[in-house]
XYZ file of N, CA and C in Angstrom:
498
model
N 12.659 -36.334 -7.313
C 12.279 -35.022 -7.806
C 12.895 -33.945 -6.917
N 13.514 -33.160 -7.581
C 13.999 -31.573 -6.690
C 12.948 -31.240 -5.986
N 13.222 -30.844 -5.129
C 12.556 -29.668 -3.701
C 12.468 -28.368 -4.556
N 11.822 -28.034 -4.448
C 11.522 -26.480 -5.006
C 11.428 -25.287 -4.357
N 11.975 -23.722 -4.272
C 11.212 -22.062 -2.985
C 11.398 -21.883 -4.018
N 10.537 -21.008 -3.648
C 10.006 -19.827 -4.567
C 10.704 -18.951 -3.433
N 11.655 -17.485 -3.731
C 12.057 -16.749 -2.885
C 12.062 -14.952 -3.362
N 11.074 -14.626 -2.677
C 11.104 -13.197 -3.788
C 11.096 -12.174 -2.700
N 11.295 -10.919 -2.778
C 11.833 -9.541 -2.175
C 10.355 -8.560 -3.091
N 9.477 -7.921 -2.410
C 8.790 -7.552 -3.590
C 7.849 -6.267 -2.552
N 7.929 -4.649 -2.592
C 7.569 -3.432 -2.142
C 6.456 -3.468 -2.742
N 6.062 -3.626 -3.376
C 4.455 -2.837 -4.432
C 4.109 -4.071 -4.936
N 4.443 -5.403 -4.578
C 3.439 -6.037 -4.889
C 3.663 -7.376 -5.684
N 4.258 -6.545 -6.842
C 4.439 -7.189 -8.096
C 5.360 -8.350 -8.254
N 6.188 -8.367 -7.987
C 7.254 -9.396 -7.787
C 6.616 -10.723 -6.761
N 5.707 -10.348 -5.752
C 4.922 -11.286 -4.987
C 3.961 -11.870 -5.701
N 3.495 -11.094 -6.949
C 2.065 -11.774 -7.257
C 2.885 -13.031 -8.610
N 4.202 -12.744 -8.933
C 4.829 -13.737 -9.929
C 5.448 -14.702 -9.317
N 5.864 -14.372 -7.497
C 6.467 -15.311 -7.034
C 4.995 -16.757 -6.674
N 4.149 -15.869 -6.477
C 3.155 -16.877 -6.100
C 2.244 -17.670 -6.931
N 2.569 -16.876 -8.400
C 2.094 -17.990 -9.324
C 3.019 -18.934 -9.702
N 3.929 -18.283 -9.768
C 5.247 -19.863 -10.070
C 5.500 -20.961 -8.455
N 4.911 -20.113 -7.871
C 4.834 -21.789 -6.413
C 3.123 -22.528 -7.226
N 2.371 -21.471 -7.658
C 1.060 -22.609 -7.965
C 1.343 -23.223 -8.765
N 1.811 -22.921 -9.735
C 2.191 -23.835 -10.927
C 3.338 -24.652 -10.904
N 4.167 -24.365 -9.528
C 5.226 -25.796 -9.595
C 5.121 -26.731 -8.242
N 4.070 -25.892 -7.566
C 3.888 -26.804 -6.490
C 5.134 -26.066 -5.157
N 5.935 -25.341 -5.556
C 7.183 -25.068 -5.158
C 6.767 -24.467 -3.636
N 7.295 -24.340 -2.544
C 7.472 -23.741 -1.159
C 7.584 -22.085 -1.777
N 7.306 -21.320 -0.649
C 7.311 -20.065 -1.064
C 7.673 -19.119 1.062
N 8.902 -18.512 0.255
C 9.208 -17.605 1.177
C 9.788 -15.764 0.519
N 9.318 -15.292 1.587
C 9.300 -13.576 1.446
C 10.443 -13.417 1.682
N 11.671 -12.497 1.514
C 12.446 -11.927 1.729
C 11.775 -10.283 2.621
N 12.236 -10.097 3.815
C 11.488 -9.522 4.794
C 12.999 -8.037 5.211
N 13.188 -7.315 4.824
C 14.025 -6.203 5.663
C 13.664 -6.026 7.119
N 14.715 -5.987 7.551
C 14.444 -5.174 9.092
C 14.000 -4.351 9.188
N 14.115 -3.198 8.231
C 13.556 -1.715 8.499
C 13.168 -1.739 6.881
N 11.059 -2.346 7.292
C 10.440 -2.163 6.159
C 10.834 -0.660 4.903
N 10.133 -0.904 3.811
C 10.433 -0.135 3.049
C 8.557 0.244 3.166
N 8.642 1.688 1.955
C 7.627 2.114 2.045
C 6.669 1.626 0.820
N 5.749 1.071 1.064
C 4.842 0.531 -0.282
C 3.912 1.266 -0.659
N 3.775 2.642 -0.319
C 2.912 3.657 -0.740
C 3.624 4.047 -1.947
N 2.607 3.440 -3.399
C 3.276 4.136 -4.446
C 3.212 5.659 -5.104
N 2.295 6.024 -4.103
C 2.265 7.647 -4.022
C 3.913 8.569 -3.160
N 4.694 7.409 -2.758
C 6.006 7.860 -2.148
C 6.801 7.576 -3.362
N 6.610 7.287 -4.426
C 7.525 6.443 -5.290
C 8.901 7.061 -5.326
N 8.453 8.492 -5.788
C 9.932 9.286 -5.798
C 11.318 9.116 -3.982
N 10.273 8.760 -3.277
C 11.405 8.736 -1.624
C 11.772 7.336 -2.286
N 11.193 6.572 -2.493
C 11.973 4.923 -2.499
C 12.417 5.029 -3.591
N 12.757 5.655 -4.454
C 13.546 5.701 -5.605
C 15.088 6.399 -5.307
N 14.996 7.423 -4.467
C 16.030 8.159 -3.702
C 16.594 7.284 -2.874
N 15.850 6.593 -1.956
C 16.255 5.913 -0.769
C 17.382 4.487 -1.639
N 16.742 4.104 -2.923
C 17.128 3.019 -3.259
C 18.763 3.378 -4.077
N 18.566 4.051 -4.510
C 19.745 4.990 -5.612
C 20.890 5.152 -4.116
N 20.214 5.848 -3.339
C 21.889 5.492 -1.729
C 21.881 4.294 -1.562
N 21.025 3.380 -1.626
C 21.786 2.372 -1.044
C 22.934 1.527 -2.251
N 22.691 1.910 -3.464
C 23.268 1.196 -4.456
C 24.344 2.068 -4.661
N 23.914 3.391 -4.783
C 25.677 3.847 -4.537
C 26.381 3.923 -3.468
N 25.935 3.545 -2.267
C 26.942 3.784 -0.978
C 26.785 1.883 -1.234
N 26.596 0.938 -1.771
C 27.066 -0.339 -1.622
C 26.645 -0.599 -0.497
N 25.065 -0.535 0.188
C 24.581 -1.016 1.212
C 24.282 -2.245 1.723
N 24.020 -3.055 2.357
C 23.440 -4.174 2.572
C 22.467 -4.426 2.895
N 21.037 -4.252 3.371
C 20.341 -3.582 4.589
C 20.158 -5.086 4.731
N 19.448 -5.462 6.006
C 19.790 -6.433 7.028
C 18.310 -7.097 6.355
N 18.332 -8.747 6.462
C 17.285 -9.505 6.145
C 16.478 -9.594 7.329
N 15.740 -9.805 7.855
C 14.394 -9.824 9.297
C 14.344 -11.077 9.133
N 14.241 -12.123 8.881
C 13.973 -13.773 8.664
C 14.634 -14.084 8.126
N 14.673 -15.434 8.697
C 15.842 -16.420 8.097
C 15.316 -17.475 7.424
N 15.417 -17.747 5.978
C 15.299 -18.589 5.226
C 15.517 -19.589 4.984
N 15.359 -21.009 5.205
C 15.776 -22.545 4.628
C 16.204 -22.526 3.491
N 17.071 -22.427 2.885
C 17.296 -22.787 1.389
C 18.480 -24.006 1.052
N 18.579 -24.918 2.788
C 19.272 -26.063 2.962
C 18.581 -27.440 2.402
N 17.559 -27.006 2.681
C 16.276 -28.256 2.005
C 16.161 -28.064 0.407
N 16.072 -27.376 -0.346
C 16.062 -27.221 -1.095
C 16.987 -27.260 -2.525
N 16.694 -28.344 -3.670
C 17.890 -28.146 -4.721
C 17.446 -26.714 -5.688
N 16.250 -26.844 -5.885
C 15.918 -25.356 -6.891
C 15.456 -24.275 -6.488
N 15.916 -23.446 -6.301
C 15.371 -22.205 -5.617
C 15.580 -21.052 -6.830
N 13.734 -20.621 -7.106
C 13.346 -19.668 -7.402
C 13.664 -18.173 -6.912
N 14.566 -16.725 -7.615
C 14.709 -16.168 -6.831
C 14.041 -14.724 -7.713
N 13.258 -13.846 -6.948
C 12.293 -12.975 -7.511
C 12.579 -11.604 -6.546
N 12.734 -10.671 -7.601
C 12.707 -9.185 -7.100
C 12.167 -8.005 -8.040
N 11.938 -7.044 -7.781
C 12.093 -5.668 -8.498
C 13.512 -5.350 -9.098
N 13.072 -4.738 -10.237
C 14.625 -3.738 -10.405
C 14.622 -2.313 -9.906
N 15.945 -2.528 -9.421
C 15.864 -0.956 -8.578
C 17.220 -0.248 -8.911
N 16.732 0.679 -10.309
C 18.391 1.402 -10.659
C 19.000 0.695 -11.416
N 18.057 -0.215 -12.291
C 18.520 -1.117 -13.235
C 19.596 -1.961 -12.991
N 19.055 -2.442 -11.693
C 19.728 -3.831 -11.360
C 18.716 -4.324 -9.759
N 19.084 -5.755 -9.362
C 18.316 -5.778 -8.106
C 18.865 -4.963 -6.995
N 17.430 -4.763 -6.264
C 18.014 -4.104 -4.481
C 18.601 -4.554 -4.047
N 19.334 -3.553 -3.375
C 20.500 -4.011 -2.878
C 20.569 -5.276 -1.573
N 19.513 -5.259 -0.888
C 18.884 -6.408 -0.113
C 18.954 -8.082 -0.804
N 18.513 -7.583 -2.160
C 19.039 -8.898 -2.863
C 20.643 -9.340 -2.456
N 21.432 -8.369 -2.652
C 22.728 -8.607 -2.670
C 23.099 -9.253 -1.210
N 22.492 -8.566 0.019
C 22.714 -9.211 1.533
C 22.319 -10.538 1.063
N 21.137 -10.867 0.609
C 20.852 -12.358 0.227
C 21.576 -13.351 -0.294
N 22.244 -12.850 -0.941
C 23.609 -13.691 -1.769
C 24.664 -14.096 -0.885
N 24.998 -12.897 0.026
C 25.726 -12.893 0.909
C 25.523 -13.555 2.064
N 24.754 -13.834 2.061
C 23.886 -14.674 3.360
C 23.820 -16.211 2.981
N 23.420 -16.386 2.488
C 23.377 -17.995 2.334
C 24.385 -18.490 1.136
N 24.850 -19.912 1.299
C 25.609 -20.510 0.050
C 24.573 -21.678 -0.946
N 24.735 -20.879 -1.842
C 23.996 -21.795 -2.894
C 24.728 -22.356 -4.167
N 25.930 -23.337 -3.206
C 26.695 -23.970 -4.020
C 25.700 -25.555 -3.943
N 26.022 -25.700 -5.112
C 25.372 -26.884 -5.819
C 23.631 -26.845 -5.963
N 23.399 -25.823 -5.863
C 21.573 -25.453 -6.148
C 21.736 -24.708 -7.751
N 20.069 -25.127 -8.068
C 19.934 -24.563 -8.844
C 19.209 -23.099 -8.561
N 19.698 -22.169 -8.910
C 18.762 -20.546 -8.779
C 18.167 -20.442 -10.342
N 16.837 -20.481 -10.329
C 16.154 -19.951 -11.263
C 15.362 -18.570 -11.057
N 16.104 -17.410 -11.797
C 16.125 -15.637 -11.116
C 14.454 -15.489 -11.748
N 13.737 -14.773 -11.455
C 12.835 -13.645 -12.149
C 12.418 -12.721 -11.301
N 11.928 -11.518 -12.070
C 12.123 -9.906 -11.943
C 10.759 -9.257 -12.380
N 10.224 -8.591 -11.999
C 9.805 -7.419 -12.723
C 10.294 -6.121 -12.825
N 9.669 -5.103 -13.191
C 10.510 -4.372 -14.283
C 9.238 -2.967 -14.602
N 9.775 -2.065 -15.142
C 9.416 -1.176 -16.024
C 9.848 -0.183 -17.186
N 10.056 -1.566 -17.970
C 11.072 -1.506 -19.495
C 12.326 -1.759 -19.467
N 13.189 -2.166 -18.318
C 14.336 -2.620 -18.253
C 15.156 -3.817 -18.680
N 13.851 -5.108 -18.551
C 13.944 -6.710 -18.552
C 14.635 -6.504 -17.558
N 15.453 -7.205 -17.463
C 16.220 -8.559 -16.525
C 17.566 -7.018 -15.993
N 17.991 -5.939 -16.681
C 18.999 -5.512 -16.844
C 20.621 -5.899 -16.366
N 20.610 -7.289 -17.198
C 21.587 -7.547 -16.870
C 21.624 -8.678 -15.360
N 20.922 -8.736 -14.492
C 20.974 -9.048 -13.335
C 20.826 -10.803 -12.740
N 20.609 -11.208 -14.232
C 20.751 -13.002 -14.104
C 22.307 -13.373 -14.475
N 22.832 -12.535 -15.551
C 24.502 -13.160 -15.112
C 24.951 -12.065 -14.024
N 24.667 -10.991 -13.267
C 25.475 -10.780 -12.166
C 24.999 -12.063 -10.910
N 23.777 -12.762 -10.708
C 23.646 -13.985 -10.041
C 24.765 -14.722 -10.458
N 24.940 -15.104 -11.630
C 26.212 -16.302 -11.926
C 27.349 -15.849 -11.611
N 27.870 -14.390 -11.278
C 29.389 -14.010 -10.798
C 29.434 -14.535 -9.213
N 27.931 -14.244 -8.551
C 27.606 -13.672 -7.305
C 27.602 -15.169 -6.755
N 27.637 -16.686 -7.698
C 27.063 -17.685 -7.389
C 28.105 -18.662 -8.254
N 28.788 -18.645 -8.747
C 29.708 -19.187 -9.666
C 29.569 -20.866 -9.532
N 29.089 -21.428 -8.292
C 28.943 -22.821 -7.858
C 27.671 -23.356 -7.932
N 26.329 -22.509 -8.235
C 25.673 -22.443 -8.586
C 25.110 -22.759 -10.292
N 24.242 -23.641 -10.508
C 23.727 -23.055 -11.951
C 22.667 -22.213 -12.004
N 22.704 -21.839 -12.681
C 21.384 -20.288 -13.460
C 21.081 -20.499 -14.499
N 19.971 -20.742 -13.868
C 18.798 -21.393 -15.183
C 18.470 -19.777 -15.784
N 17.605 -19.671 -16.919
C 17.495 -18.403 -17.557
C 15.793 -18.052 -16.734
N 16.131 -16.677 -16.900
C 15.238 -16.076 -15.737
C 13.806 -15.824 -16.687
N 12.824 -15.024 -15.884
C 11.864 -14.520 -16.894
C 11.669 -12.625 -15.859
N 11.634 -12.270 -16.620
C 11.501 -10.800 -16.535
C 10.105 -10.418 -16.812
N 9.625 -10.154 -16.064
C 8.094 -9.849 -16.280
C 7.692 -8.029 -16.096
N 6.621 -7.501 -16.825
C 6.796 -5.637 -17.141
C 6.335 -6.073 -15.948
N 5.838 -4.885 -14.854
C 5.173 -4.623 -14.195
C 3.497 -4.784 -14.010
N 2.882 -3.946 -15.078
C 1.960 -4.206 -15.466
C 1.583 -5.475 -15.822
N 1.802 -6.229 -16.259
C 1.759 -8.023 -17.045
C 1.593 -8.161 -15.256
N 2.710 -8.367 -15.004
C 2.837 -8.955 -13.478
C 1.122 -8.645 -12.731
N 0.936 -7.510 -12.618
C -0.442 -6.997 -11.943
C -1.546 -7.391 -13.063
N -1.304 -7.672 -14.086
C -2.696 -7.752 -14.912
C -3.043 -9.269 -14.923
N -1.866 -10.257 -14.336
C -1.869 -12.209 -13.807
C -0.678 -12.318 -14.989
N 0.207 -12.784 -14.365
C 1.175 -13.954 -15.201
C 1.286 -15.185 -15.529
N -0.239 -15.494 -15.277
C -0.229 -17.150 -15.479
C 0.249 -17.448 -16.717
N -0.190 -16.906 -17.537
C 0.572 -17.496 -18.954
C 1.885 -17.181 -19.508
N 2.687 -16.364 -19.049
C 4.388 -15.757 -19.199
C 4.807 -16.240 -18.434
N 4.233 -17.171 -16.946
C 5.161 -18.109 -16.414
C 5.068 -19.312 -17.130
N 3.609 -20.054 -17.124
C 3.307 -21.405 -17.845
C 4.600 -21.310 -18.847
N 4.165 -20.481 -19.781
C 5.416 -20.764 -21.245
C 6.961 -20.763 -20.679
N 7.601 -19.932 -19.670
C 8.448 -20.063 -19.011
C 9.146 -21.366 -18.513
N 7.962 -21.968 -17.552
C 8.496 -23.024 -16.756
C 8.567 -24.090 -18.172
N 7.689 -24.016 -19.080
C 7.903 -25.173 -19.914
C 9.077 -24.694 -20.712
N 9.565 -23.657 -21.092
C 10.723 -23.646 -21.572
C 11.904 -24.422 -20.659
N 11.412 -24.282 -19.645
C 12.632 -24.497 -18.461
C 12.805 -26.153 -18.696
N 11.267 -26.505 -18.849
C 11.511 -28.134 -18.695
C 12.301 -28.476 -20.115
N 12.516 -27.891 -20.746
C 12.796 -28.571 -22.262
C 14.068 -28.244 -22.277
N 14.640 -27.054 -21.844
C 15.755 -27.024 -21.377
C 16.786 -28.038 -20.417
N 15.891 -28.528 -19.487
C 16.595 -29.363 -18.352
C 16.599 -30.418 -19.204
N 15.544 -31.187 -19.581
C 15.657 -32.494 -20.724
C 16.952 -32.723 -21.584
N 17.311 -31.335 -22.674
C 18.636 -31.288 -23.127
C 19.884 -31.203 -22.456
N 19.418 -30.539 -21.137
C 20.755 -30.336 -20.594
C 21.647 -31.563 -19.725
């Protein structure tokens, strides 16, 4: 049986509370994606981290990961963020850049607020080409905070019926 992380990047919450139901429901390891120079999770700042996030995606930032992740043990790794600017933070992108996840499977999911996925499970497959990418699940925001147990359940079992054919 595959090794399983759960690996998610998540400011307000949301993206943590989907990463941690898909480790309950697959049994899977679970690690945080951690910045060096936290971000602000006061969603009463929303408008500064919306600014702050918009420079880093147009100046093509990296900002630096704080922990270092195992994803050597592992064949399937779960990977979970926010969208920020209708695509992931740019921290995601140091992540890519940081480790090789040739011959793993990355299975992406996101939350969101009306965006879905925007696009950001085939920029994983450019970003990962040696990699397969399983199809992600995009979860609203709200859903995410109100429990996703059941938009993952139907998820992961899509996933299994998928792997069966594939």
């Amino acid at each position: 049986m595959a090794k399983e992380l759960v690996v998610y990047f998540s400011v307000y919450g949301t993206a943590k509370i989907v990463a941690g139901e898909i480790a309950k429901q697959t049994g899977a390891d679970i690690a945080e994606i951690e910045p060096t120079v936290p971000y602000d999770s006061n969603r009463d700042h929303y408008n500064a981290l919306a600014r702050l996030a918009k420079k880093e995606h147009d100046e093509d930032q990296r900002p630096a990961i704080k922990n270092e992740i195992d994803i050597e043990s592992y064949d399937r790794i779960y990977i979970g963020y926010p969208m920020w600017w209708y695509t992931f933070p740019m921290i995601i992108y140091t992540f890519f850049d940081k480790y090789d996840f040739s011959g793993k499977t990355i299975i992406p999911f996101n939350t969101h607020m009306g965006s879905g996925d925007g696009g950001t499970y085939d920029t994983i497959r450019k970003l990962e080409p040696k990699a397969k990418v399983l199809t992600g699940l995009p979860v609203e925001m709200r859903d995410a905070e109100n429990g996703p147990a059941k938009a993952v359940e139907k998820w992961l079992k899509s996933l299994s019926t998928l792997k069966e054919t594939a």
